[in-house]
CSV table of C-alpha atoms in Angstrom, one decimal:
chain,number,residue,atom,x,y,z
A,1,MET,CA,13.6,-0.9,63.3
A,2,LEU,CA,14.2,-4.3,61.9
A,3,LEU,CA,11.2,-6.1,60.5
A,4,SER,CA,10.7,-9.7,61.5
A,5,ILE,CA,13.4,-11.9,59.8
A,6,VAL,CA,12.5,-15.5,59.1
A,7,TYR,CA,14.7,-18.3,57.8
A,8,ASP,CA,13.5,-21.9,57.5
A,9,LYS,CA,16.7,-23.7,56.3
A,10,PHE,CA,20.3,-24.4,57.3
A,11,PHE,CA,23.4,-23.7,55.2
A,12,ILE,CA,24.9,-27.1,54.8
A,13,GLY,CA,27.1,-28.4,51.9
A,14,GLY,CA,26.8,-25.2,50.0
A,15,GLN,CA,23.0,-25.5,49.9
A,16,TRP,CA,19.9,-24.4,51.9
A,17,VAL,CA,18.8,-27.5,53.6
A,18,ASN,CA,15.5,-28.3,55.4
A,19,PRO,CA,15.8,-28.9,59.2
A,20,SER,CA,15.0,-32.3,60.6
A,21,THR,CA,12.5,-30.9,63.1
A,22,GLN,CA,10.1,-28.0,63.5
A,23,GLN,CA,12.0,-26.5,66.4
A,24,VAL,CA,12.9,-22.8,66.1
A,25,ILE,CA,15.0,-20.2,67.8
A,26,ALA,CA,13.4,-16.8,68.1
A,27,PRO,CA,15.8,-14.1,69.2
A,28,ILE,CA,14.6,-11.1,71.3
A,29,ASN,CA,15.7,-7.5,71.0
A,30,PRO,CA,17.1,-6.7,74.5
A,31,SER,CA,16.4,-3.0,74.0
A,32,THR,CA,12.7,-3.5,73.4
A,33,GLU,CA,12.0,-7.0,74.6
A,34,GLN,CA,10.3,-7.6,71.2
A,35,PRO,CA,10.9,-10.7,69.0
A,36,LEU,CA,13.1,-10.1,65.9
A,37,GLY,CA,12.3,-13.2,63.9
A,38,GLN,CA,13.1,-16.9,63.9
A,39,VAL,CA,15.4,-19.5,62.4
A,40,PRO,CA,15.3,-23.3,62.7
A,41,GLU,CA,17.0,-24.9,65.7
A,42,GLY,CA,19.4,-27.6,64.9
A,43,VAL,CA,19.3,-31.0,66.7
A,44,GLU,CA,21.7,-33.9,66.5
A,45,ALA,CA,20.6,-35.0,63.1
A,46,ASP,CA,21.3,-31.5,61.7
A,47,ILE,CA,24.7,-31.4,63.4
A,48,ASP,CA,25.5,-34.8,61.8
A,49,ALA,CA,24.5,-33.5,58.4
A,50,GLY,CA,26.7,-30.4,58.8
A,51,VAL,CA,29.7,-32.4,60.0
A,52,ALA,CA,29.3,-34.9,57.2
A,53,ALA,CA,29.3,-32.1,54.6
A,54,ALA,CA,32.5,-30.6,56.2
A,55,ARG,CA,34.1,-34.1,56.3
A,56,ALA,CA,33.3,-34.7,52.6
A,57,ALA,CA,34.7,-31.3,51.6
A,58,PHE,CA,37.9,-31.9,53.6
A,59,ASP,CA,38.4,-35.5,52.3
A,60,ASP,CA,37.9,-34.5,48.6
A,61,PRO,CA,41.3,-35.3,47.0
A,62,ARG,CA,41.0,-32.2,44.9
A,63,GLY,CA,39.1,-30.1,47.5
A,64,TRP,CA,39.8,-27.1,49.7
A,65,SER,CA,42.6,-28.7,51.8
A,66,GLN,CA,44.5,-29.6,48.6
A,67,TRP,CA,44.3,-26.2,47.0
A,68,GLU,CA,47.4,-24.1,46.6
A,69,PRO,CA,47.6,-21.5,49.4
A,70,ALA,CA,47.3,-18.7,46.8
A,71,GLN,CA,43.9,-20.2,45.6
A,72,ARG,CA,42.6,-20.3,49.2
A,73,ALA,CA,43.8,-16.7,49.7
A,74,GLU,CA,41.9,-15.6,46.6
A,75,ALA,CA,38.7,-17.2,47.8
A,76,MET,CA,39.1,-15.7,51.3
A,77,LEU,CA,39.6,-12.2,49.8
A,78,ARG,CA,36.4,-12.7,47.8
A,79,LEU,CA,34.6,-13.6,51.1
A,80,ALA,CA,36.0,-10.5,52.8
A,81,ASP,CA,34.6,-8.4,50.0
A,82,GLU,CA,31.2,-10.0,50.3
A,83,ILE,CA,31.2,-9.5,54.0
A,84,ASP,CA,31.9,-5.8,53.6
A,85,LYS,CA,29.1,-5.5,51.1
A,86,ARG,CA,26.7,-6.6,53.9
A,87,ALA,CA,28.2,-4.3,56.6
A,88,GLU,CA,25.0,-2.5,57.5
A,89,ASP,CA,23.1,-5.8,57.7
A,90,PHE,CA,25.6,-7.2,60.1
A,91,ARG,CA,25.6,-4.0,62.2
A,92,ALA,CA,21.9,-3.9,62.6
A,93,ARG,CA,21.4,-7.6,63.2
A,94,VAL,CA,24.1,-7.9,65.8
A,95,SER,CA,23.0,-4.8,67.7
A,96,SER,CA,19.4,-5.7,67.7
A,97,GLN,CA,20.1,-9.2,69.0
A,98,ASN,CA,22.7,-8.7,71.8
A,99,GLY,CA,22.3,-5.0,72.7
A,100,MET,CA,25.7,-3.9,71.4
A,101,PRO,CA,25.4,-0.2,70.7
A,102,VAL,CA,25.6,0.4,66.9
A,103,ALA,CA,28.5,2.8,67.5
A,104,VAL,CA,30.5,-0.1,68.9
A,105,ALA,CA,29.2,-2.6,66.3
A,106,SER,CA,30.4,-0.1,63.6
A,107,GLN,CA,33.9,-0.5,64.9
A,108,LEU,CA,34.1,-4.2,66.0
A,109,GLU,CA,31.4,-6.2,64.2
A,110,ILE,CA,31.9,-4.7,60.8
A,111,GLY,CA,35.3,-3.9,59.3
A,112,TYR,CA,37.2,-5.9,62.0
A,113,PRO,CA,36.0,-9.4,60.9
A,114,SER,CA,37.0,-8.7,57.2
A,115,THR,CA,40.3,-7.3,58.3
A,116,VAL,CA,41.0,-10.6,60.1
A,117,LEU,CA,40.1,-12.5,57.0
A,118,ARG,CA,42.3,-10.4,54.8
A,119,TYR,CA,45.2,-10.7,57.3
A,120,TYR,CA,45.1,-14.5,57.1
A,121,ALA,CA,44.7,-14.4,53.3
A,122,ASN,CA,47.8,-12.3,53.1
A,123,LEU,CA,49.7,-14.4,55.7
A,124,LEU,CA,49.3,-17.4,53.3
A,125,LYS,CA,51.5,-15.6,50.8
A,126,GLN,CA,54.3,-15.5,53.5
A,127,THR,CA,53.9,-18.9,55.0
A,128,SER,CA,55.7,-22.1,54.0
A,129,PHE,CA,53.9,-25.3,54.7
A,130,SER,CA,56.9,-27.6,54.0
A,131,GLU,CA,60.6,-27.7,54.6
A,132,VAL,CA,63.4,-30.2,54.1
A,133,ARG,CA,65.9,-30.6,56.9
A,134,PRO,CA,69.2,-32.6,57.0
A,135,GLY,CA,68.7,-35.7,59.1
A,136,LEU,CA,71.1,-36.7,61.9
A,137,LEU,CA,70.9,-40.4,61.0
A,138,GLY,CA,71.5,-39.9,57.3
A,139,GLY,CA,69.2,-38.7,54.5
A,140,GLU,CA,66.8,-35.8,54.9
A,141,VAL,CA,63.5,-35.1,56.6
A,142,GLU,CA,60.6,-33.3,54.9
A,143,VAL,CA,58.5,-31.6,57.6
A,144,ARG,CA,55.0,-30.7,56.3
A,145,ARG,CA,52.3,-28.7,58.1
A,146,LYS,CA,48.9,-30.0,57.1
A,147,ALA,CA,45.4,-28.9,57.8
A,148,ILE,CA,44.1,-30.5,61.0
A,149,GLY,CA,40.8,-31.4,59.4
A,150,VAL,CA,37.1,-30.7,60.3
A,151,VAL,CA,36.7,-27.9,62.9
A,152,ALA,CA,33.8,-27.5,65.2
A,153,ALA,CA,33.6,-23.7,65.8
A,154,ILE,CA,31.3,-22.7,68.7
A,155,VAL,CA,30.7,-19.0,68.9
A,156,PRO,CA,29.3,-16.8,71.7
A,157,TRP,CA,26.7,-14.0,71.5
A,158,ASN,CA,28.8,-11.0,72.7
A,159,PHE,CA,30.9,-10.4,69.5
A,160,PRO,CA,29.4,-13.0,67.2
A,161,GLN,CA,31.0,-12.0,63.9
A,162,THR,CA,34.4,-11.0,65.2
A,163,LEU,CA,34.7,-14.2,67.3
A,164,THR,CA,33.5,-16.3,64.4
A,165,MET,CA,36.3,-14.8,62.3
A,166,PHE,CA,38.9,-15.6,65.0
A,167,LYS,CA,38.2,-19.2,64.1
A,168,LEU,CA,37.0,-19.2,60.5
A,169,ALA,CA,39.8,-17.1,59.0
A,170,PRO,CA,42.8,-19.1,60.3
A,171,ALA,CA,41.0,-22.4,59.7
A,172,LEU,CA,40.2,-21.5,56.1
A,173,ALA,CA,43.8,-20.4,55.6
A,174,ALA,CA,45.1,-23.7,56.9
A,175,GLY,CA,42.8,-25.7,54.6
A,176,CYS,CA,40.3,-26.9,57.2
A,177,THR,CA,36.6,-27.2,56.8
A,178,LEU,CA,34.1,-26.1,59.5
A,179,LEU,CA,30.8,-26.5,61.1
A,180,ILE,CA,29.9,-23.2,62.8
A,181,LYS,CA,27.4,-23.3,65.7
A,182,PRO,CA,26.3,-19.7,66.6
A,183,SER,CA,24.8,-18.9,69.9
A,184,PRO,CA,21.0,-19.0,70.1
A,185,GLU,CA,21.0,-15.3,71.1
A,186,THR,CA,22.7,-14.2,67.9
A,187,VAL,CA,21.6,-16.3,64.9
A,188,LEU,CA,20.3,-13.7,62.3
A,189,ASP,CA,23.8,-12.4,61.6
A,190,ALA,CA,25.0,-16.0,61.1
A,191,TYR,CA,22.6,-16.1,58.1
A,192,THR,CA,24.1,-13.0,56.7
A,193,LEU,CA,27.5,-14.7,56.9
A,194,ALA,CA,26.1,-17.7,55.1
A,195,GLU,CA,24.8,-15.5,52.3
A,196,ALA,CA,28.2,-13.9,52.0
A,197,ILE,CA,29.9,-17.4,51.8
A,198,GLU,CA,27.4,-18.5,49.1
A,199,ALA,CA,28.0,-15.3,47.1
A,200,ALA,CA,31.8,-15.7,47.4
A,201,ASN,CA,31.5,-19.2,45.8
A,202,LEU,CA,33.4,-21.1,48.4
A,203,PRO,CA,33.4,-24.8,47.6
A,204,ALA,CA,30.4,-26.7,48.9
A,205,GLY,CA,30.8,-28.0,52.5
A,206,VAL,CA,33.8,-25.9,53.4
A,207,VAL,CA,31.7,-23.8,55.8
A,208,ASN,CA,28.5,-25.0,57.2
A,209,ILE,CA,26.3,-23.1,59.7
A,210,VAL,CA,23.8,-24.7,62.1
A,211,PRO,CA,22.3,-22.7,65.0
A,212,ALA,CA,21.6,-24.9,68.0
A,213,ASP,CA,21.4,-25.1,71.7
A,214,ARG,CA,23.9,-26.5,74.3
A,215,ASP,CA,22.7,-30.1,73.9
A,216,ALA,CA,23.4,-30.1,70.2
A,217,GLY,CA,26.6,-28.3,70.9
A,218,ALA,CA,27.7,-31.1,73.2
A,219,HIS,CA,26.9,-33.6,70.4
A,220,LEU,CA,29.1,-31.5,68.1
A,221,VAL,CA,32.1,-31.4,70.5
A,222,ALA,CA,32.1,-35.2,70.9
A,223,HIS,CA,31.3,-35.9,67.2
A,224,PRO,CA,33.6,-38.7,65.9
A,225,GLN,CA,34.2,-36.9,62.6
A,226,VAL,CA,35.4,-33.7,64.2
A,227,ASP,CA,39.2,-33.2,64.4
A,228,LYS,CA,39.4,-30.0,66.4
A,229,VAL,CA,37.1,-27.8,68.6
A,230,ALA,CA,37.4,-24.0,68.8
A,231,PHE,CA,35.3,-22.5,71.5
A,232,THR,CA,34.7,-19.1,73.0
A,233,GLY,CA,32.5,-18.7,76.0
A,234,SER,CA,32.3,-19.2,79.8
A,235,THR,CA,35.0,-20.9,81.8
A,236,ALA,CA,32.4,-23.3,83.2
A,237,ALA,CA,31.4,-24.4,79.7
A,238,GLY,CA,35.0,-24.5,78.6
A,239,ARG,CA,36.0,-26.9,81.4
A,240,LYS,CA,33.3,-29.3,80.2
A,241,ILE,CA,34.4,-29.1,76.6
A,242,GLY,CA,38.1,-29.5,77.6
A,243,GLU,CA,37.2,-32.6,79.6
A,244,VAL,CA,35.5,-34.2,76.5
A,245,CYS,CA,38.4,-33.2,74.2
A,246,GLY,CA,40.9,-34.5,76.7
A,247,ARG,CA,39.2,-37.9,76.8
A,248,LEU,CA,39.1,-38.0,73.0
A,249,LEU,CA,42.6,-36.7,72.6
A,250,ARG,CA,41.1,-34.0,70.4
A,251,PRO,CA,42.9,-30.7,69.9
A,252,VAL,CA,40.9,-27.8,71.4
A,253,THR,CA,41.3,-24.0,71.6
A,254,LEU,CA,39.4,-22.4,74.5
A,255,GLU,CA,39.0,-18.7,74.9
A,256,LEU,CA,37.2,-18.3,78.2
A,257,GLY,CA,36.4,-15.8,80.9
A,258,GLY,CA,38.3,-13.0,82.5
A,259,LYS,CA,38.6,-10.6,85.4
A,260,SER,CA,41.4,-8.4,84.3
A,261,ALA,CA,43.1,-5.6,86.2
A,262,ALA,CA,43.3,-2.0,85.0
A,263,ILE,CA,46.4,-0.8,86.9
A,264,VAL,CA,46.4,3.0,87.4
A,265,LEU,CA,50.0,4.0,88.3
A,266,ASP,CA,50.7,7.0,90.5
A,267,ASP,CA,51.8,9.1,87.6
A,268,ALA,CA,48.7,8.4,85.4
A,269,ASP,CA,46.9,11.2,83.6
A,270,LEU,CA,43.3,11.0,84.5
A,271,ASN,CA,42.1,13.7,82.1
A,272,LEU,CA,39.1,12.0,80.6
A,273,ASP,CA,39.3,14.2,77.5
A,274,GLN,CA,42.6,12.5,76.8
A,275,ILE,CA,42.1,8.9,77.9
A,276,GLY,CA,38.3,8.5,77.9
A,277,GLN,CA,38.0,6.6,74.6
A,278,GLY,CA,40.8,4.2,75.6
A,279,LEU,CA,39.3,3.8,79.1
A,280,PHE,CA,35.9,3.0,77.6
A,281,GLY,CA,37.3,0.3,75.3
A,282,SER,CA,39.2,-1.4,78.1
A,283,THR,CA,36.7,-1.3,80.9
A,284,LEU,CA,33.1,-1.0,79.7
A,285,LEU,CA,33.1,-1.9,76.0
A,286,ASN,CA,29.9,-3.6,74.8
A,287,ASN,CA,28.0,-2.9,78.0
A,288,GLY,CA,30.6,-4.7,80.0
A,289,GLN,CA,29.9,-7.9,78.1
A,290,THR,CA,33.5,-8.4,77.0
A,291,CYS,CA,35.8,-11.1,78.3
A,292,PHE,CA,39.0,-9.1,78.5
A,293,LEU,CA,37.8,-5.9,80.2
A,294,GLY,CA,39.7,-4.5,83.2
A,295,THR,CA,36.8,-4.5,85.6
A,296,ARG,CA,39.2,-4.5,88.6
A,297,VAL,CA,40.6,-1.0,88.7
A,298,LEU,CA,43.7,-0.9,90.9
A,299,ALA,CA,44.4,2.6,92.3
A,300,PRO,CA,47.4,3.9,94.2
A,301,LYS,CA,46.4,4.6,97.8
A,302,ASN,CA,47.7,8.2,97.6
A,303,ARG,CA,45.4,8.9,94.7
A,304,TYR,CA,42.6,6.5,95.5
A,305,GLN,CA,39.8,9.1,95.9
A,306,GLU,CA,41.0,10.9,92.8
A,307,VAL,CA,40.7,7.7,90.8
A,308,VAL,CA,37.3,6.9,92.3
A,309,ASP,CA,36.1,10.4,91.4
A,310,ALA,CA,37.4,10.1,87.8
A,311,PHE,CA,35.8,6.7,87.2
A,312,THR,CA,32.6,7.8,88.8
A,313,ALA,CA,32.5,10.8,86.5
A,314,PHE,CA,33.5,8.7,83.5
A,315,ALA,CA,30.8,6.0,84.1
A,316,GLY,CA,28.2,8.5,84.9
A,317,SER,CA,28.8,10.4,81.6
A,318,LEU,CA,28.1,7.4,79.4
A,319,LYS,CA,24.8,7.6,77.5
A,320,VAL,CA,22.6,4.6,78.3
A,321,GLY,CA,19.9,3.8,75.8
A,322,ASP,CA,18.5,1.8,72.9
A,323,ALA,CA,21.3,0.0,71.2
A,324,ALA,CA,20.1,1.2,67.8
A,325,ALA,CA,20.7,4.9,68.7
A,326,GLU,CA,23.9,6.3,67.3
A,327,ASP,CA,24.7,8.2,70.5
A,328,THR,CA,24.2,5.2,72.9
A,329,LEU,CA,27.4,4.0,74.6
A,330,ILE,CA,25.8,1.6,77.1
A,331,GLY,CA,23.0,-0.6,75.8
A,332,PRO,CA,21.1,-3.4,77.5
A,333,MET,CA,22.3,-6.7,78.8
A,334,ALA,CA,21.8,-9.4,76.1
A,335,THR,CA,19.1,-11.3,78.0
A,336,ALA,CA,16.9,-11.0,81.0
A,337,ARG,CA,18.9,-13.8,82.6
A,338,GLN,CA,22.1,-11.8,82.1
A,339,ARG,CA,20.6,-8.8,83.7
A,340,GLU,CA,19.5,-10.9,86.7
A,341,ARG,CA,23.1,-12.1,87.0
A,342,VAL,CA,24.6,-8.6,87.0
A,343,GLU,CA,22.0,-7.3,89.5
A,344,SER,CA,22.8,-10.3,91.8
A,345,TYR,CA,26.5,-9.3,91.8
A,346,ILE,CA,25.6,-5.7,92.5
A,347,SER,CA,23.6,-6.9,95.5
A,348,GLN,CA,26.6,-9.0,96.7
A,349,GLY,CA,28.9,-6.0,96.4
A,350,LYS,CA,26.5,-3.9,98.5
A,351,ALA,CA,26.2,-6.7,101.1
A,352,ALA,CA,29.9,-6.9,101.4
A,353,GLY,CA,30.1,-3.2,102.4
A,354,GLY,CA,31.0,-1.8,99.0
A,355,GLN,CA,30.1,1.9,98.3
A,356,ILE,CA,28.3,2.5,95.0
A,357,THR,CA,29.5,5.9,93.7
A,358,VAL,CA,27.4,5.8,90.6
A,359,GLY,CA,24.7,3.6,89.1
A,360,GLY,CA,23.7,0.4,90.9
A,361,GLY,CA,20.2,0.1,89.4
A,362,ARG,CA,18.1,0.3,86.3
A,363,PRO,CA,17.9,3.6,84.4
A,364,SER,CA,14.7,5.4,85.5
A,365,ASP,CA,13.9,6.5,81.9
A,366,ARG,CA,13.8,3.0,80.5
A,367,ASP,CA,10.5,1.1,81.1
A,368,ARG,CA,11.5,-1.7,78.7
A,369,GLY,CA,14.7,-3.5,77.9
A,370,TYR,CA,17.3,-5.4,80.0
A,371,PHE,CA,19.2,-2.3,81.1
A,372,VAL,CA,21.7,-1.9,84.0
A,373,GLU,CA,23.3,1.4,84.8
A,374,PRO,CA,27.1,1.6,84.6
A,375,THR,CA,28.1,1.0,88.2
A,376,VAL,CA,31.3,1.8,90.2
A,377,PHE,CA,32.1,0.3,93.6
A,378,ALA,CA,34.6,1.7,96.0
A,379,GLY,CA,35.8,0.5,99.4
A,380,LEU,CA,36.2,-3.2,98.6
A,381,ASP,CA,39.4,-5.2,98.4
A,382,ASN,CA,40.5,-7.9,96.0
A,383,SER,CA,38.9,-10.7,98.1
A,384,ALA,CA,35.3,-9.5,97.5
A,385,VAL,CA,33.2,-11.8,95.3
A,386,ILE,CA,32.7,-9.0,92.8
A,387,SER,CA,36.5,-8.5,92.7
A,388,GLN,CA,37.1,-12.2,91.9
A,389,GLU,CA,34.2,-13.4,89.7
A,390,GLU,CA,33.4,-12.4,86.2
A,391,ILE,CA,30.2,-10.3,86.2
A,392,PHE,CA,29.9,-9.7,82.4
A,393,GLY,CA,28.2,-6.4,82.9
A,394,PRO,CA,29.0,-2.7,83.4
A,395,VAL,CA,30.3,-3.0,86.9
A,396,LEU,CA,33.8,-1.8,88.0
A,397,THR,CA,35.4,-2.3,91.4
A,398,ILE,CA,38.2,0.1,92.5
A,399,ILE,CA,40.8,-1.5,94.7
A,400,SER,CA,43.7,0.4,96.4
A,401,TYR,CA,47.3,-0.6,96.5
A,402,ASP,CA,50.5,0.7,98.2
A,403,SER,CA,53.3,0.0,95.7
A,404,ASP,CA,53.9,-1.2,92.2
A,405,ASP,CA,54.8,-4.6,93.6
A,406,GLU,CA,51.5,-4.8,95.5
A,407,ALA,CA,49.7,-3.8,92.3
A,408,VAL,CA,51.2,-6.7,90.4
A,409,ARG,CA,50.4,-9.1,93.3
A,410,ILE,CA,46.8,-8.0,93.3
A,411,ALA,CA,46.5,-8.2,89.5
A,412,ASN,CA,47.9,-11.7,89.6
A,413,ASP,CA,45.6,-12.7,92.5
A,414,SER,CA,42.9,-14.1,90.3
A,415,GLU,CA,41.9,-17.4,88.8
A,416,PHE,CA,41.8,-15.6,85.4
A,417,GLY,CA,44.5,-14.2,83.1
A,418,LEU,CA,43.1,-12.9,79.8
A,419,GLY,CA,43.6,-9.1,79.5
A,420,GLY,CA,44.6,-6.0,81.4
A,421,THR,CA,45.9,-2.5,81.1
A,422,VAL,CA,48.5,-0.2,82.7
A,423,TRP,CA,47.8,3.5,82.8
A,424,THR,CA,50.8,5.8,83.1
A,425,THR,CA,52.6,8.8,81.6
A,426,ASP,CA,55.8,6.7,81.4
A,427,PRO,CA,55.3,4.1,78.7
A,428,GLU,CA,58.6,2.3,79.6
A,429,ARG,CA,57.6,2.0,83.2
A,430,GLY,CA,54.2,0.8,82.1
A,431,ALA,CA,55.6,-1.9,79.8
A,432,ALA,CA,58.0,-3.1,82.4
A,433,LEU,CA,55.2,-3.5,84.9
A,434,ALA,CA,52.9,-5.1,82.2
A,435,ARG,CA,55.6,-7.8,81.7
A,436,ARG,CA,55.1,-8.9,85.3
A,437,VAL,CA,51.4,-9.5,85.1
A,438,HIS,CA,50.4,-13.1,84.5
A,439,THR,CA,48.0,-12.7,81.7
A,440,GLY,CA,47.8,-13.6,78.0
A,441,THR,CA,47.4,-10.0,76.8
A,442,ILE,CA,47.9,-6.6,78.3
A,443,GLY,CA,48.0,-3.0,77.0
A,444,VAL,CA,49.7,0.2,78.0
A,445,ASN,CA,47.3,3.2,77.9
A,446,ARG,CA,45.1,1.3,75.4
A,447,TYR,CA,43.8,-2.1,74.7
A,448,ILE,CA,42.5,-3.7,71.5
A,449,PRO,CA,43.2,-7.2,70.2
A,450,ASP,CA,45.4,-6.7,67.2
A,451,PRO,CA,44.9,-9.3,64.5
A,452,ALA,CA,48.7,-9.7,64.0
A,453,ALA,CA,49.2,-10.7,67.6
A,454,PRO,CA,48.2,-13.9,69.5
A,455,PHE,CA,45.1,-13.5,71.7
A,456,GLY,CA,44.1,-15.8,74.5
A,457,GLY,CA,44.5,-16.4,78.2
A,458,VAL,CA,46.2,-18.3,81.0
A,459,LYS,CA,44.8,-20.1,84.0
A,460,ALA,CA,41.0,-20.2,83.9
A,461,SER,CA,40.9,-17.9,80.9
A,462,GLY,CA,41.6,-20.7,78.5
A,463,LEU,CA,44.0,-22.8,76.4
A,464,GLY,CA,45.7,-21.9,73.1
A,465,ARG,CA,45.8,-18.7,71.1
A,466,GLU,CA,43.8,-17.1,68.3
A,467,LEU,CA,45.0,-14.4,65.9
A,468,GLY,CA,48.5,-13.8,64.6
A,469,PRO,CA,50.6,-16.6,63.0
A,470,GLU,CA,50.0,-18.6,66.2
A,471,GLY,CA,46.3,-18.7,65.4
A,472,LEU,CA,47.1,-20.3,62.0
A,473,ASN,CA,49.4,-22.8,63.6
A,474,SER,CA,46.7,-24.1,65.8
A,475,TYR,CA,44.8,-25.4,62.7
A,476,LEU,CA,47.9,-27.2,61.4
A,477,GLU,CA,49.5,-30.5,62.3
A,478,ALA,CA,53.1,-31.6,61.5
A,479,GLN,CA,54.0,-34.6,59.5
A,480,SER,CA,57.6,-35.8,59.1
A,481,ILE,CA,58.6,-37.8,56.0
A,482,TYR,CA,62.0,-39.5,56.3
A,483,LEU,CA,63.7,-39.4,52.9
């Protein structure tokens, strides 16, 4: 059990700086409903201070943006080492704040972030930031790729360290400086990151961290000294941020919501001993609080009941419990508000005539915590509210289809397009079908965002890409010099 953790300063300009008010954020453990500690809550003046520090660090003529790529890579590798030294602290803090089972946090909130950081450090060694081309009008043209400037990185609560690194690592590699605003639900791990940054001796002001609420976040998005916004969160919030950035002609990356399809083909192997781990990671990971999950399960009509039975057995077998327990696979919702949202969708599914084959309520053995049982709905089609809207909880809807063409049509009949999977014993057939799904990412018999490949969505799932060389490119701008 974590003891109360208290911080009273922000990490700004390489120093621990007093907040401008006495307001605090007090995160709650969703497994126990007990307070975990507190940190100061940033307001506009604190955002201004953080952006000013990032601006000064970027504009320094001998600063981070002017370092040789190899120098930046060396500093990033130091930071990765410092992050790894604090692995257990990250694991415990994340899990205790957002309900992520520690078994999941061990895979995705430690190890993965430093892997992303090292990937971009190594990518720097292979990346050219300047080339000279022959001009068509005489002479030559030097094309340079320059750091875009000061980045406002706004991070959600569901994978706070991984999604911080999706922004921090490529931005650092490009030569940008940042102000990171973590979600109020997950602030304690952000301080562990600040301590790692301090220990890695990154130059002052290159990374600044100010926890704050939505109002302060809105101030950050519109700040006149910010050059780019990188946001992960809900589609509704992303639309508002996109509107502001569009008016300001400010570059923005938006990784938003999803309602992905898990397409079970008629030849799929439903042996849970073989596919259970992959199925968990692509449909119910992190208590269902994951944007890319395939929560619409598309089943061939001639195997529909078999698929329903398999998913019912699968969901019913998952251990629900305290996120701190090593054998827990489904922890609580991150907040009481999130639990209410999930339960509201379950009620809507029942009202629409859906049949709950497992779950549907709160676990009877948990008298505290924001728990919802893994829930499977059968008997609904793709037009149902719970088939169309992102629930962000452990709720799956199994929808029947007649042919591969209809499966693709149903998969594409969504305002979202972030993830997805195809389940088959014929990988070539699966890949061919996957290419027809209108989505930013999709897996065949597995799904995990690979740091080497671009990640992001289409339609209401966002704009731009993170990870891969494409993620680095989004923090660079081109300059042509006519010689």
